[in-house]
Amino acid sequence: MSSPFVILNASDHPNILKTDVLIIGAGPSGLMAAQALGRLGIDVTVIERRAPGEAYGNADGLQPRTLEIWQGYGMLETIAAKGTRMIAMVGYERSKSTGCLVRSQPSSNVVVSSRYPYEITASISDIEATLRESAEKAHVKFIHSSWPVSLEIDESKSHDKCTADEFPVKVTVETACSAGEDNRHRTISSKYVVGADGAYSWVRRALDITMDGEQTEDVWGVVDVIMKTDFPDYRFKCIIQGSAGPVVIIPREGDKVRIYISMAASDHISRRDDGRLDKSTFDHREIQRKILERIKERLAPFFVEFTHVFWSTIFSTAQKVASKFSFKNRVFIAGDACHTHSPKAGQGANASMGDSHNLAWKLAYVLRHWASPSILETYEDERRAYALELISFDKVISTSLEGGTAADYQRILHKQNLFTSGTGISYSSSNLTVQINPPRSSGSVGAGERFPFGPLVRLADWHPFDSQDLVPSDGKFKLILLPGNLLHTESKEILHRFCRTFQNAMLKRVDNLLGDLSGVRSRLSICTIARNLKEDITWKDVPPKLVESWKCCFTTDSLGENDDFYEKFGVYQDDQTAMVLVRPDGYISMIAGLDYPEIAELVLSYLYTL
């Protein structure tokens, strides 16, 4: 059977390679960046220390916003078939009077409104294989059993002066060869480097980027198992509190479960001088025995028998954020390379892939000359602010899990569910976000937030859609028009007036008689969402110059109090309109009324001056 990804062996390539983007590390963050860039036509090479198929890492849960992102890349169906949905959550606490475990009120795991009101849990090997398959389809190249040993940046080649055939970043890579052969060294020259090489990132250390924060004293054991038990809730997300420490149970694919357990001081886990666990001293069989023993103790009086143990490890956590996420806008770090935290809120791979989703389209726009290199500065601005918020939340949830009750933990997760689900992440203060002044009527969604979900009907064929299907991760900006009720004369006139001003604003930017529009129009998709019953209008009611095809005209198919999609943007009256400009990563750049003065000019000026 052929490999699901392109692998270059030592004999497959010369001592000097050139690539647009070199990605160091093929975990979830590196693979997400690779497939996203490859889809946009960028030449990408990934180097990875591991051999093909060698699994590593603890990540196993995909939050609702991550599921939206995967859907935007067309990967969700694949991972959903391999994993399982984690829908419910429950807590247990050991009674001080009886010593028995007391069950709290069960609840939904995801309590905020979401297109996917659940998490999907899957093995790290399945998560990575799905990302690799997407990368392979985008012609991404992989060099395995390889690691960087030096990095140089030619600072004489500024972004403005760097030509298409210049590759100012050089990384020397060492590749392990067959037994009896010396390891091979080669140079990979690139325009940009992304360091997605984990918590102990070589790239970060090579650039002297510090990690700010603290190492926690916590030591956790984790196992993937199949077990026989009379404990009823091992297919829930389950938090068990007791004086000996917490246990967290996560349902996995098939009959498998993952169990996290805090290790006791009596387990005598040794550390190095830098605070990291000294795994060179571990007897891994003994560590596994202790983990399984502690789980049985803390689930007592329930019966537990482990019928299969797939994997186990122990780890400590640090709550740290890198002092910067980029170096001279040529080298970037992502994922665990720039933020580390505990697994207690299930954010690990989600935060890492969110970094890459944010960075990839910006790199592609610069490489394709669609945007100024200054756009790359927004990666650190947006994602470091998020990482700092993540660490603050991790400290709160850690305190709750260590010293609070199971009910406390549930309450905090529910209270902060906009954050933990990822659906509430906002870039409202970013330079890529335009706050229209004066402000519009307040809605539930604002500029800087992710484009919301909602049911729609396509007018041409009455096929059902979700609004997020209108904003796939295809590298384009999306202009979403909300003209209101198209049977109202005023609403229809506002839409036609916007069409005329938009066309005139475009014509002002024509560079020659052939109509060269610098490609901006080709990178902008326009969709119209009316506020009518589907029986009352057709897609031909939308001005032809705003209709790219029959596929881009929709309606909410509801009126009045039953219609909440328009209200998400602060549009409550039938004669109100709105326009939403959405970035390639699904976040909103600006929201305004269609009749806002010079709105067409504002949109095009934004796109032409990226």
Coordinates of C-alpha atoms in Angstrom, one line a residue:
M1 CA 0.0 0.0 0.0
S2 CA 1.4 3.4 -0.9
S3 CA 2.3 5.9 1.8
P4 CA -0.4 8.6 2.6
F5 CA 2.2 11.3 2.3
V6 CA 5.2 12.2 0.1
I7 CA 8.5 11.0 1.7
L8 CA 11.9 12.0 0.5
N9 CA 14.6 9.6 1.5
A10 CA 18.3 10.5 1.8
S11 CA 18.9 9.4 -1.8
D12 CA 15.9 11.3 -3.2
H13 CA 17.3 14.8 -3.0
P14 CA 20.5 16.7 -3.4
N15 CA 22.6 18.4 -0.7
I16 CA 21.0 21.7 -1.4
L17 CA 17.2 22.1 -1.5
K18 CA 15.1 25.2 -2.1
T19 CA 11.5 25.7 -0.9
D20 CA 9.2 28.6 -0.2
V21 CA 8.4 27.5 3.3
L22 CA 10.4 25.1 5.5
I23 CA 8.4 23.6 8.4
I24 CA 10.3 22.0 11.2
G25 CA 8.1 19.5 12.9
A26 CA 5.3 17.2 11.7
G27 CA 3.0 17.3 14.7
P28 CA -0.6 18.7 14.4
S29 CA 0.7 22.3 14.2
G30 CA 3.3 21.7 11.5
L31 CA 1.0 19.5 9.5
M32 CA -1.9 22.0 9.7
A33 CA 0.4 24.7 8.4
A34 CA 1.8 22.4 5.7
Q35 CA -1.5 21.4 4.2
A36 CA -3.0 24.9 4.4
L37 CA 0.0 26.4 2.6
G38 CA 0.1 23.6 0.1
R39 CA -3.5 24.1 -0.8
L40 CA -2.7 27.7 -1.7
G41 CA 0.0 26.7 -4.2
I42 CA 3.0 27.3 -1.9
D43 CA 6.0 25.0 -2.2
V44 CA 6.4 23.4 1.2
T45 CA 9.0 21.1 2.7
V46 CA 8.6 19.5 6.2
I47 CA 11.4 17.9 8.2
E48 CA 10.6 15.6 11.0
R49 CA 12.8 13.9 13.6
R50 CA 10.5 10.9 13.8
A51 CA 10.5 8.0 11.3
P52 CA 7.4 7.7 9.1
G53 CA 4.4 6.4 11.2
E54 CA 6.1 6.9 14.5
A55 CA 3.6 8.3 16.9
Y56 CA 4.3 10.9 19.6
G57 CA 2.3 13.2 21.7
N58 CA -0.7 13.4 24.0
A59 CA -3.2 15.3 21.9
D60 CA -6.5 13.6 21.3
G61 CA -9.4 16.1 21.5
L62 CA -10.7 18.5 18.9
Q63 CA -12.8 21.3 20.2
P64 CA -15.9 22.8 18.3
R65 CA -13.9 25.7 16.7
T66 CA -11.2 23.2 15.5
L67 CA -14.0 21.1 14.0
E68 CA -15.2 24.2 12.1
I69 CA -11.7 24.8 10.8
W70 CA -11.3 21.1 9.8
Q71 CA -14.6 21.4 8.0
G72 CA -13.4 24.5 6.1
Y73 CA -10.5 22.4 4.8
G74 CA -12.7 19.4 4.0
M75 CA -11.1 17.1 6.5
L76 CA -13.8 16.8 9.2
E77 CA -15.6 13.9 7.7
T78 CA -12.4 11.8 7.7
I79 CA -11.5 12.4 11.3
A80 CA -15.1 12.1 12.5
A81 CA -15.2 8.6 11.1
K82 CA -12.1 7.6 13.0
G83 CA -12.9 9.2 16.3
T84 CA -15.8 9.5 18.7
R85 CA -18.1 12.4 19.9
M86 CA -17.7 13.5 23.5
I87 CA -21.0 15.0 24.2
A88 CA -21.6 14.7 28.0
M89 CA -19.7 15.6 31.1
V90 CA -20.1 14.5 34.8
G91 CA -18.2 15.0 38.0
Y92 CA -17.7 12.7 41.0
E93 CA -16.4 13.6 44.5
R94 CA -15.5 11.3 47.4
S95 CA -17.7 11.8 50.4
K96 CA -15.8 12.6 53.5
S97 CA -18.5 10.8 55.7
T98 CA -19.0 7.6 53.7
G99 CA -15.9 7.4 51.5
C100 CA -18.0 6.7 48.5
L101 CA -17.9 8.5 45.2
V102 CA -20.9 10.9 44.8
R103 CA -22.1 11.7 41.3
S104 CA -22.9 15.4 40.4
Q105 CA -25.6 16.5 37.9
P106 CA -24.5 15.4 34.4
S107 CA -24.5 18.1 31.7
S108 CA -23.5 18.7 28.2
N109 CA -19.8 19.1 27.6
V110 CA -20.3 22.0 25.2
V111 CA -22.9 24.5 26.5
V112 CA -22.4 27.4 24.1
S113 CA -24.2 27.6 20.8
S114 CA -22.1 25.8 18.2
R115 CA -22.3 24.2 14.9
Y116 CA -20.7 21.2 16.5
P117 CA -21.9 21.0 20.1
Y118 CA -19.3 18.3 21.1
E119 CA -15.7 17.5 21.0
I120 CA -14.3 14.7 18.8
T121 CA -11.6 12.5 20.4
A122 CA -9.3 10.4 18.3
S123 CA -5.8 9.0 18.4
I124 CA -2.9 11.3 17.6
S125 CA -1.9 8.9 14.8
D126 CA -5.3 9.3 13.2
I127 CA -5.2 13.1 13.6
E128 CA -1.8 13.3 12.1
A129 CA -2.6 10.8 9.3
T130 CA -5.6 12.9 8.3
L131 CA -3.6 16.1 8.2
R132 CA -0.8 14.3 6.2
E133 CA -3.2 13.0 3.7
S134 CA -4.4 16.6 3.1
A135 CA -0.8 17.8 2.8
E136 CA 0.0 15.0 0.3
K137 CA -2.8 16.0 -1.9
A138 CA -1.3 19.5 -1.9
H139 CA 2.1 18.2 -2.9
V140 CA 3.9 18.9 0.4
K141 CA 7.3 17.1 0.7
F142 CA 8.4 15.3 3.8
I143 CA 11.9 14.5 5.0
H144 CA 11.8 12.1 7.9
S145 CA 14.5 11.0 10.4
S146 CA 15.9 14.5 10.1
W147 CA 16.6 17.5 12.4
P148 CA 18.0 21.0 12.1
V149 CA 21.6 21.7 13.3
S150 CA 22.0 25.4 12.2
L151 CA 20.0 28.3 11.0
E152 CA 21.2 31.5 9.1
I153 CA 19.3 34.5 7.9
D154 CA 20.7 36.7 5.2
E155 CA 19.6 40.1 6.5
S156 CA 20.7 41.9 3.4
K157 CA 17.7 40.4 1.7
S158 CA 14.8 42.5 3.1
H159 CA 11.3 41.6 2.2
D160 CA 11.1 44.5 -0.2
K161 CA 14.4 43.6 -2.0
C162 CA 14.1 39.8 -1.9
T163 CA 13.4 38.6 -5.5
A164 CA 11.5 35.5 -6.5
D165 CA 14.7 33.4 -6.9
E166 CA 16.2 34.4 -3.5
F167 CA 15.9 32.3 -0.4
P168 CA 17.4 34.2 2.5
V169 CA 16.9 31.6 5.3
K170 CA 19.3 28.6 5.3
V171 CA 18.9 25.6 7.6
T172 CA 21.4 22.8 7.8
V173 CA 19.7 19.5 8.3
E174 CA 21.1 16.2 9.5
T175 CA 19.4 13.0 8.3
A176 CA 19.9 9.6 9.9
C177 CA 21.1 7.0 7.4
S178 CA 21.2 3.3 7.4
A179 CA 23.3 1.4 9.9
G180 CA 27.0 1.6 9.1
E181 CA 26.6 4.9 7.2
D182 CA 27.4 8.4 8.4
N183 CA 24.5 10.7 8.9
R184 CA 24.0 13.0 5.9
H185 CA 24.0 16.8 6.1
R186 CA 22.3 19.1 3.6
T187 CA 21.2 22.7 3.4
I188 CA 17.6 23.7 2.8
S189 CA 17.1 27.3 1.6
S190 CA 13.7 28.9 2.0
K191 CA 12.0 32.2 2.1
Y192 CA 10.3 31.4 5.5
V193 CA 10.7 28.9 8.3
V194 CA 8.0 27.7 10.7
G195 CA 9.2 26.1 13.8
A196 CA 6.5 23.7 15.0
D197 CA 9.0 21.5 16.8
G198 CA 7.3 21.2 20.2
A199 CA 7.8 22.4 23.8
Y200 CA 11.6 22.0 23.6
S201 CA 11.8 23.7 20.3
W202 CA 15.2 23.8 18.6
V203 CA 14.1 26.7 16.5
R204 CA 13.1 28.8 19.5
R205 CA 16.4 28.2 21.2
A206 CA 18.4 28.9 18.1
L207 CA 16.8 32.3 17.9
D208 CA 17.3 33.0 21.7
I209 CA 13.5 33.4 22.2
T210 CA 12.7 33.0 25.9
M211 CA 9.7 31.3 27.5
D212 CA 8.1 33.4 30.1
G213 CA 6.1 31.8 32.9
E214 CA 6.6 29.0 35.4
Q215 CA 7.1 25.2 35.7
T216 CA 4.4 23.6 37.7
E217 CA 5.0 21.0 40.3
D218 CA 2.3 18.8 38.9
V219 CA 3.1 15.3 37.6
W220 CA 0.5 13.5 35.6
G221 CA 0.2 9.9 34.4
V222 CA -1.8 9.1 31.3
V223 CA -2.9 5.8 29.8
D224 CA -5.0 4.6 26.8
V225 CA -6.8 1.5 27.9
I226 CA -9.8 -0.8 27.4
M227 CA -11.3 -1.7 30.8
K228 CA -14.0 -3.8 32.4
T229 CA -15.8 -1.9 35.1
D230 CA -19.1 -1.3 36.8
F231 CA -18.3 2.4 36.9
P232 CA -21.2 3.8 34.7
D233 CA -19.8 7.0 33.2
Y234 CA -16.6 6.1 31.4
R235 CA -18.1 7.2 28.1
F236 CA -18.7 10.7 29.5
K237 CA -16.0 13.3 30.0
C238 CA -15.6 12.5 33.7
I239 CA -13.8 14.4 36.5
I240 CA -13.3 12.5 39.8
Q241 CA -12.1 14.5 42.8
G242 CA -10.6 13.2 46.0
S243 CA -8.0 14.0 48.6
A244 CA -5.4 11.9 46.8
G245 CA -5.8 13.9 43.6
P246 CA -8.0 14.1 40.5
V247 CA -8.7 11.6 37.7
V248 CA -10.0 12.7 34.3
I249 CA -11.6 10.1 32.0
I250 CA -11.9 10.8 28.3
P251 CA -13.9 8.5 25.9
R252 CA -12.0 7.5 22.8
E253 CA -12.7 5.6 19.6
G254 CA -14.2 2.1 19.9
D255 CA -14.0 0.8 23.5
K256 CA -10.8 2.7 24.3
V257 CA -10.7 5.4 27.0
R258 CA -7.9 7.8 28.0
I259 CA -7.3 8.4 31.7
Y260 CA -5.3 11.2 33.2
I261 CA -4.3 10.9 36.9
S262 CA -2.3 13.2 39.1
M263 CA 0.7 11.3 40.6
A264 CA 1.3 11.3 44.3
A265 CA 4.5 12.5 46.0
S266 CA 5.0 9.0 47.2
D267 CA 5.5 7.9 43.6
H268 CA 9.0 9.5 43.8
I269 CA 9.2 11.0 40.3
S270 CA 12.7 12.5 39.9
R271 CA 13.4 15.8 38.1
R272 CA 16.3 17.4 36.4
D273 CA 17.9 20.6 37.6
D274 CA 15.8 22.5 35.0
G275 CA 12.6 21.2 36.6
R276 CA 11.8 18.7 33.8
L277 CA 11.1 15.1 34.6
D278 CA 14.3 13.0 34.4
K279 CA 12.9 10.2 32.3
S280 CA 16.4 8.6 32.1
T281 CA 15.8 7.3 35.6
F282 CA 12.4 5.8 34.9
D283 CA 11.4 2.2 34.9
H284 CA 8.6 2.5 32.5
R285 CA 6.9 -0.7 33.4
E286 CA 6.9 0.3 37.1
I287 CA 5.6 3.8 36.2
Q288 CA 2.7 2.1 34.2
R289 CA 2.0 -0.2 37.1
K290 CA 1.8 2.8 39.5
I291 CA -0.6 4.7 37.1
L292 CA -3.0 1.7 36.8
E293 CA -2.8 1.1 40.6
R294 CA -3.6 4.7 41.3
I295 CA -6.6 4.7 38.9
K296 CA -8.1 1.6 40.7
E297 CA -7.6 3.2 44.1
R298 CA -9.3 6.4 43.1
L299 CA -12.2 4.7 41.4
A300 CA -12.9 2.4 44.4
P301 CA -15.3 1.0 45.4
F302 CA -16.1 0.5 41.7
F303 CA -14.6 -2.6 40.1
V304 CA -11.9 -1.9 37.4
E305 CA -10.0 -4.4 35.3
F306 CA -7.7 -3.3 32.5
T307 CA -8.0 -5.7 29.6
H308 CA -5.7 -3.9 27.3
V309 CA -3.1 -1.1 27.8
F310 CA -2.1 0.6 24.6
W311 CA 0.2 3.3 25.8
S312 CA 1.2 5.2 28.9
T313 CA 3.5 8.0 30.0
I314 CA 4.0 10.6 32.6
F315 CA 4.6 14.3 32.1
S316 CA 4.9 17.6 34.0
T317 CA 3.5 20.9 32.7
A318 CA 4.7 24.4 32.4
Q319 CA 2.6 27.5 32.0
K320 CA 4.7 29.6 29.7
V321 CA 4.4 31.8 26.6
A322 CA 7.3 32.7 24.3
S323 CA 8.5 36.3 24.5
K324 CA 7.9 36.6 20.8
F325 CA 6.4 34.4 18.1
S326 CA 8.6 35.5 15.1
F327 CA 12.1 36.6 14.3
K328 CA 12.5 39.4 11.6
N329 CA 9.3 38.2 10.0
R330 CA 11.3 35.3 8.4
V331 CA 11.1 32.6 11.1
F332 CA 8.0 31.9 13.1
I333 CA 7.2 29.5 15.9
A334 CA 3.9 27.8 16.4
G335 CA 2.1 25.4 18.7
D336 CA 3.9 24.1 21.8
A337 CA 7.1 25.9 20.6
C338 CA 5.5 29.2 21.7
H339 CA 3.0 28.2 24.5
T340 CA 2.9 25.3 27.0
H341 CA 0.1 24.5 29.4
S342 CA -1.6 21.6 31.1
P343 CA -4.1 19.3 29.4
K344 CA -6.8 20.1 31.9
A345 CA -9.0 22.1 29.6
G346 CA -8.3 20.1 26.5
Q347 CA -6.7 23.0 24.5
G348 CA -3.3 21.5 23.4
A349 CA -3.6 20.5 19.8
N350 CA -6.4 23.0 19.3
A351 CA -4.3 26.0 20.2
S352 CA -1.4 24.6 18.1
M353 CA -3.5 24.1 15.0
G354 CA -5.2 27.5 15.6
D355 CA -1.7 29.1 15.3
S356 CA -1.0 27.5 12.0
H357 CA -4.5 28.3 10.6
N358 CA -3.8 31.9 11.4
L359 CA -0.3 32.1 10.0
A360 CA -0.7 30.0 6.8
W361 CA -2.9 32.3 4.8
K362 CA -0.8 35.3 5.7
L363 CA 2.4 33.6 4.5
A364 CA 0.7 32.6 1.3
Y365 CA -0.6 36.1 0.6
V366 CA 2.9 37.5 1.0
L367 CA 4.5 34.8 -1.1
R368 CA 1.9 35.3 -3.8
H369 CA 2.4 39.1 -3.6
W370 CA -1.2 39.6 -2.6
A371 CA -0.3 41.4 0.7
S372 CA 2.5 43.4 2.2
P373 CA 5.0 41.6 4.4
S374 CA 3.7 43.8 7.3
I375 CA 0.6 41.5 7.4
L376 CA 2.9 38.9 9.0
E377 CA 3.2 41.0 12.1
T378 CA -0.4 40.3 12.9
Y379 CA 0.4 36.7 13.6
E380 CA 2.2 37.5 16.8
D381 CA -0.2 40.2 17.7
E382 CA -3.2 38.0 17.4
R383 CA -1.9 34.6 18.6
R384 CA 0.3 35.7 21.5
A385 CA -2.6 37.7 23.0
Y386 CA -4.6 34.5 22.8
A387 CA -1.8 32.4 24.3
L388 CA -1.5 34.8 27.3
E389 CA -5.3 34.4 27.8
L390 CA -4.9 30.6 27.6
I391 CA -2.3 30.5 30.3
S392 CA -4.4 32.7 32.6
F393 CA -7.3 30.3 32.1
D394 CA -5.1 27.3 32.6
K395 CA -4.1 28.6 36.0
V396 CA -7.7 29.0 37.0
I397 CA -8.7 25.5 35.9
S398 CA -5.6 24.0 37.4
T399 CA -6.5 25.5 40.8
S400 CA -10.0 24.2 40.5
L401 CA -9.0 20.7 39.6
E402 CA -6.3 20.5 42.4
G403 CA -8.2 22.2 45.2
G404 CA -11.8 22.6 44.3
T405 CA -14.8 20.3 43.9
A406 CA -15.9 18.4 40.8
A407 CA -18.9 20.7 40.6
D408 CA -16.5 23.7 40.7
Y409 CA -14.6 22.3 37.7
Q410 CA -17.8 21.8 35.7
R411 CA -19.0 25.3 36.5
I412 CA -15.7 26.9 35.4
L413 CA -15.6 24.9 32.1
H414 CA -19.2 26.0 31.4
K415 CA -18.6 29.6 32.3
Q416 CA -15.5 29.7 30.1
N417 CA -17.0 27.5 27.3
L418 CA -16.8 30.3 24.7
F419 CA -13.0 30.2 25.3
T420 CA -12.5 26.5 25.7
S421 CA -14.6 25.6 22.7
G422 CA -12.6 28.1 20.6
T423 CA -15.8 29.8 19.3
G424 CA -15.2 32.9 21.4
I425 CA -11.7 33.6 20.3
S426 CA -11.5 37.2 19.0
Y427 CA -9.0 39.4 17.2
S428 CA -11.0 42.6 17.7
S429 CA -7.9 44.7 18.4
S430 CA -5.9 43.4 15.4
N431 CA -4.7 45.7 12.6
L432 CA -6.7 43.4 10.3
T433 CA -10.0 44.3 12.0
V434 CA -11.9 47.5 11.1
Q435 CA -14.2 48.8 13.8
I436 CA -16.8 50.9 12.0
N437 CA -17.6 54.2 13.7
P438 CA -20.2 55.1 14.7
P439 CA -21.0 51.6 16.0
R440 CA -23.9 49.6 14.6
S441 CA -26.7 48.1 16.7
S442 CA -25.1 45.5 18.9
G443 CA -25.4 41.9 17.8
S444 CA -23.9 38.7 19.2
V445 CA -21.1 38.8 16.7
G446 CA -18.6 41.6 16.2
A447 CA -15.6 42.4 14.0
G448 CA -12.6 40.2 14.9
E449 CA -14.7 37.2 15.8
R450 CA -15.3 34.0 13.7
F451 CA -18.1 34.0 11.2
P452 CA -21.1 32.4 12.9
F453 CA -23.0 29.3 11.9
G454 CA -26.6 29.2 10.9
P455 CA -29.1 27.4 8.7
L456 CA -29.5 28.7 5.1
V457 CA -31.3 27.6 2.0
R458 CA -29.7 28.0 -1.5
L459 CA -32.3 29.8 -3.6
A460 CA -31.4 28.1 -6.9
D461 CA -32.2 24.5 -5.8
W462 CA -33.4 24.8 -2.2
H463 CA -30.5 22.8 -0.9
P464 CA -29.8 23.3 2.8
F465 CA -26.5 24.9 3.8
D466 CA -24.8 26.2 6.9
S467 CA -23.6 29.7 6.7
Q468 CA -20.0 28.6 7.5
D469 CA -20.1 26.6 4.3
L470 CA -19.9 30.0 2.6
V471 CA -16.5 30.7 4.1
P472 CA -14.3 27.7 3.3
S473 CA -10.5 27.8 3.8
D474 CA -9.8 28.4 0.1
G475 CA -7.5 31.5 0.5
K476 CA -10.3 34.0 -0.5
F477 CA -11.9 36.9 1.4
K478 CA -15.7 36.6 1.5
L479 CA -18.1 39.5 1.1
I480 CA -21.4 38.4 2.7
L481 CA -24.3 40.7 1.8
L482 CA -27.4 40.8 4.0
P483 CA -29.8 43.0 2.1
G484 CA -32.9 42.1 4.2
N485 CA -36.3 41.4 2.6
L486 CA -35.8 41.6 -1.1
L487 CA -39.6 42.2 -1.6
H488 CA -39.2 45.5 0.1
T489 CA -38.5 48.3 -2.3
E490 CA -36.1 50.2 0.0
S491 CA -34.1 47.1 0.8
K492 CA -33.8 46.2 -2.9
E493 CA -32.8 49.7 -3.8
I494 CA -30.0 49.7 -1.1
L495 CA -28.7 46.5 -2.6
H496 CA -28.7 47.8 -6.2
R497 CA -27.0 51.1 -5.0
F498 CA -24.3 49.1 -3.3
C499 CA -23.8 47.1 -6.5
R500 CA -23.4 50.3 -8.5
T501 CA -20.9 51.9 -6.1
F502 CA -19.0 48.6 -5.8
Q503 CA -18.6 48.3 -9.5
N504 CA -17.6 51.9 -9.9
A505 CA -15.0 51.6 -7.1
M506 CA -13.6 48.5 -8.9
L507 CA -13.4 50.4 -12.2
K508 CA -11.4 53.2 -10.5
R509 CA -8.7 50.6 -9.9
V510 CA -8.5 49.2 -13.4
D511 CA -4.8 49.5 -14.4
N512 CA -5.3 49.3 -18.1
L513 CA -8.0 48.8 -20.8
L514 CA -7.7 45.0 -20.5
G515 CA -9.2 45.3 -17.0
D516 CA -6.3 44.2 -14.9
L517 CA -7.6 44.5 -11.3
S518 CA -4.4 43.2 -9.7
G519 CA -6.2 40.0 -9.0
V520 CA -8.1 41.3 -6.0
R521 CA -11.5 40.6 -7.4
S522 CA -10.4 37.0 -8.1
R523 CA -9.6 36.6 -4.4
L524 CA -13.0 37.9 -3.3
S525 CA -16.1 35.7 -3.2
I526 CA -19.5 37.5 -2.9
C527 CA -22.5 35.7 -1.4
T528 CA -25.9 37.2 -0.8
I529 CA -28.2 36.0 2.1
A530 CA -31.8 37.4 1.8
R531 CA -34.3 37.5 4.6
N532 CA -37.3 35.9 2.8
L533 CA -39.2 32.7 2.6
K534 CA -37.7 30.6 -0.2
E535 CA -41.0 30.4 -1.9
D536 CA -41.2 34.2 -2.3
I537 CA -38.0 35.0 -4.3
T538 CA -35.5 33.5 -6.7
W539 CA -31.8 34.0 -7.1
K540 CA -32.5 36.2 -10.1
D541 CA -33.8 38.9 -7.6
V542 CA -30.1 39.6 -6.7
P543 CA -28.4 42.2 -9.0
P544 CA -26.6 40.2 -11.7
K545 CA -23.2 41.9 -11.2
L546 CA -23.2 40.6 -7.6
V547 CA -24.0 37.1 -8.7
E548 CA -20.9 35.0 -9.5
S549 CA -23.1 31.9 -10.2
W550 CA -26.4 30.4 -9.1
K551 CA -24.5 28.8 -6.2
C552 CA -24.0 32.0 -4.2
C553 CA -27.5 33.3 -3.4
F554 CA -29.2 32.1 -0.2
T555 CA -32.0 33.0 2.2
T556 CA -32.6 32.5 5.8
D557 CA -36.0 31.1 4.9
S558 CA -37.6 32.6 8.0
L559 CA -39.1 35.9 9.1
G560 CA -39.5 37.9 12.3
E561 CA -38.9 36.3 15.7
N562 CA -37.9 32.9 14.2
D563 CA -35.0 34.5 12.3
D564 CA -31.9 34.9 14.4
F565 CA -29.1 34.8 11.8
Y566 CA -29.5 38.5 10.8
E567 CA -29.8 39.4 14.5
K568 CA -26.3 38.0 15.1
F569 CA -25.0 41.0 13.2
G570 CA -27.3 43.5 15.0
V571 CA -29.9 43.6 12.2
Y572 CA -33.3 43.4 13.8
Q573 CA -35.6 45.3 11.5
D574 CA -36.9 44.2 8.1
D575 CA -35.5 47.4 6.4
Q576 CA -32.0 47.0 7.9
T577 CA -29.1 45.7 6.0
A578 CA -25.6 44.5 6.6
M579 CA -22.3 43.6 4.9
V580 CA -19.7 41.3 6.4
L581 CA -16.2 41.0 5.1
V582 CA -14.6 37.7 6.2
R583 CA -10.9 36.8 6.2
P584 CA -9.5 33.7 4.6
D585 CA -9.3 32.0 8.0
G586 CA -13.0 32.6 8.7
Y587 CA -12.7 35.7 11.0
I588 CA -14.6 38.9 10.4
S589 CA -12.6 41.9 9.2
M590 CA -15.5 44.4 9.3
I591 CA -19.3 44.7 9.6
A592 CA -21.3 47.6 8.4
G593 CA -24.7 48.5 6.9
L594 CA -24.9 48.2 3.1
D595 CA -26.0 51.8 3.1
Y596 CA -23.0 52.9 5.2
P597 CA -21.3 55.9 3.5
E598 CA -18.5 54.8 1.1
I599 CA -18.7 51.2 2.3
A600 CA -17.8 49.8 -1.1
E601 CA -14.7 52.0 -1.3
L602 CA -13.8 51.1 2.3
V603 CA -13.9 47.4 1.5
L604 CA -11.8 47.7 -1.7
S605 CA -9.3 50.0 0.0
Y606 CA -8.9 47.4 2.7
L607 CA -8.3 44.6 0.2
Y608 CA -5.9 46.6 -2.0
T609 CA -3.8 47.8 1.0
L610 CA -3.2 44.5 2.8

